[in-house]
Amino acid sequence: MLAAFTFNTAESLPIGLLDRISGSLGVSLSAVGLLVTGYGLTVAVASVPLAHAVRAVPRRHVLTGLLAALVVSSLAAALATSYTPLLLARLLTALAQALFWAVMGPVAVGLFRPEVRGRVVGALSVAGSLALVLGVPAGTWLGRRSDWQVPVAVLAVLGLLCLVTIATLLPTSRPEEERAAYGSEPDVRRFATVLAAGALSSTGAFTGFTYVVEFLGEVSGFPPDTVATLFVAFGVACLAGVSVTGLFLDRFPRATLVTAVAAQTAGMLGLYAAGAHPLAAVLFLVLMGGAVGPVFMTTQNAMLRCAPGRTDIALAANSGAYNVGIASGAALGGLILPLAGVRGTFLAGGLLTAGGCAVLLAERLLPRGRRAAPRRPYGPRAAG
């Protein structure tokens, strides 16, 4: 959980320190923005190849190496005095995070019995969401009262704590022997459906959310100070959403996914339709916030169930698709903005998310195909 919190904080921390980093290194704000964009694209591209490359390496060794990369890259970023070393350090962190999300899930849930694995996924998602609610705001506050390098160095300390803990306490085993190495209900069609729905939902979310500041100011008429407060409300709603959804993942794995995607659809289309009214804008923004986190969490949980092969590869594919959606959504919103205005970005985003919901519902209506038999981890042969 601490490692998830640290990685997610590292990913988004530059957003709150754009001007400080820009002034310190003498580069433009758009160049500093590439530190976030390039990070997401690296995760999207590298997730599956890296997961495949280390598929035979014991998970304790992999996680220890990833956390060592986090520590080294964070220290390198904190010591960077020019743009290029900082960019390279960020890309190293991104490579580590790309593999971390693929490996972390099977390792964590494999330590528990299958009946409570949804709660484990929920706990990890709460930690990841805390990065937006606590980690990035705290890092921004610290960076603005000292230097931007200080919160980056703090991330190295947190990463070192995780490294020592995992290297010392996590059991060592062959990846294929772990209890969550393979999907509990392997289903190729379900895997493809969840992957498509997740990609559509993330694309839709970031088609609108990338420009939410402009929306809240231009359409809803909120002053800048109030917009900052609404961002906090959005983050709190995201944290509440993953906390509540985590309680139901084990009992209703399919329903929680459909509900999360449907809620995101309602939030985005509600902002488009009624966002000019301040109260309605707040309500639909909170609804959207309460759904964005659970969408990714429920798709991750579905991958642990329906993965047609190894779960780490399935989780890597899901993470990659989600990050492709982030980049595609931001780009699509940028194309729509001059043509249809900022309200048009939320209409397009809501329709894309509705498409994700339709994909999930259509899969439920189709006749069930043949499922592959669940693969059991290799272990000692039974006596006799």
PDB file of C-alpha atoms in Angstrom, residues 10 13-14 17 20-21 24-25 35 69-93 142-143 146-158:
ATOM      1  CA  ALA A  10       5.594  10.419  -7.897  1.00  0.00           C
ATOM      2  CA  LEU A  13       3.653  15.461  -8.136  1.00  0.00           C
ATOM      3  CA  PRO A  14       5.041  17.741 -10.915  1.00  0.00           C
ATOM      4  CA  LEU A  17       5.072  22.270  -8.900  1.00  0.00           C
ATOM      5  CA  ARG A  20       8.719  25.995  -9.482  1.00  0.00           C
ATOM      6  CA  ILE A  21      10.394  23.371 -11.668  1.00  0.00           C
ATOM      7  CA  SER A  24      14.444  26.448 -11.354  1.00  0.00           C
ATOM      8  CA  LEU A  25      15.535  24.708 -14.568  1.00  0.00           C
ATOM      9  CA  LEU A  35       7.306  15.122 -17.369  1.00  0.00           C
ATOM     10  CA  ALA A  69      14.722   1.858  -9.234  1.00  0.00           C
ATOM     11  CA  LEU A  70      12.199   4.146  -7.520  1.00  0.00           C
ATOM     12  CA  VAL A  71      14.741   5.146  -4.875  1.00  0.00           C
ATOM     13  CA  VAL A  72      17.538   5.762  -7.377  1.00  0.00           C
ATOM     14  CA  SER A  73      15.352   7.662  -9.839  1.00  0.00           C
ATOM     15  CA  SER A  74      13.838   9.835  -7.093  1.00  0.00           C
ATOM     16  CA  LEU A  75      17.289  10.734  -5.771  1.00  0.00           C
ATOM     17  CA  ALA A  76      18.490  11.463  -9.316  1.00  0.00           C
ATOM     18  CA  ALA A  77      15.470  13.699  -9.911  1.00  0.00           C
ATOM     19  CA  ALA A  78      16.034  15.553  -6.639  1.00  0.00           C
ATOM     20  CA  LEU A  79      19.681  16.189  -7.571  1.00  0.00           C
ATOM     21  CA  ALA A  80      18.968  17.172 -11.193  1.00  0.00           C
ATOM     22  CA  THR A  81      20.164  20.659 -12.132  1.00  0.00           C
ATOM     23  CA  SER A  82      18.949  20.601 -15.746  1.00  0.00           C
ATOM     24  CA  TYR A  83      15.951  19.329 -17.663  1.00  0.00           C
ATOM     25  CA  THR A  84      17.405  16.267 -19.410  1.00  0.00           C
ATOM     26  CA  PRO A  85      18.597  14.424 -16.253  1.00  0.00           C
ATOM     27  CA  LEU A  86      15.215  15.127 -14.643  1.00  0.00           C
ATOM     28  CA  LEU A  87      13.359  13.748 -17.661  1.00  0.00           C
ATOM     29  CA  LEU A  88      15.523  10.607 -17.719  1.00  0.00           C
ATOM     30  CA  ALA A  89      14.965  10.077 -13.992  1.00  0.00           C
ATOM     31  CA  ARG A  90      11.202  10.411 -14.498  1.00  0.00           C
ATOM     32  CA  LEU A  91      11.249   7.859 -17.312  1.00  0.00           C
ATOM     33  CA  LEU A  92      13.092   5.387 -15.047  1.00  0.00           C
ATOM     34  CA  THR A  93      10.403   5.850 -12.384  1.00  0.00           C
ATOM     35  CA  LEU A 142       6.227  21.116   1.018  1.00  0.00           C
ATOM     36  CA  GLY A 143       7.749  22.023  -2.343  1.00  0.00           C
ATOM     37  CA  SER A 146      11.149  24.873   0.520  1.00  0.00           C
ATOM     38  CA  ASP A 147      12.419  23.675  -2.883  1.00  0.00           C
ATOM     39  CA  TRP A 148      10.678  21.398  -5.358  1.00  0.00           C
ATOM     40  CA  GLN A 149      13.475  18.854  -4.844  1.00  0.00           C
ATOM     41  CA  VAL A 150      12.522  18.265  -1.186  1.00  0.00           C
ATOM     42  CA  PRO A 151       9.255  16.310  -1.718  1.00  0.00           C
ATOM     43  CA  VAL A 152      10.960  14.311  -4.488  1.00  0.00           C
ATOM     44  CA  ALA A 153      13.673  13.288  -2.015  1.00  0.00           C
ATOM     45  CA  VAL A 154      10.960  12.297   0.486  1.00  0.00           C
ATOM     46  CA  LEU A 155       9.625   9.853  -2.108  1.00  0.00           C
ATOM     47  CA  ALA A 156      13.064   8.199  -2.152  1.00  0.00           C
ATOM     48  CA  VAL A 157      12.869   7.722   1.627  1.00  0.00           C
ATOM     49  CA  LEU A 158       9.392   6.155   1.380  1.00  0.00           C
TER      50      LEU A 158
END
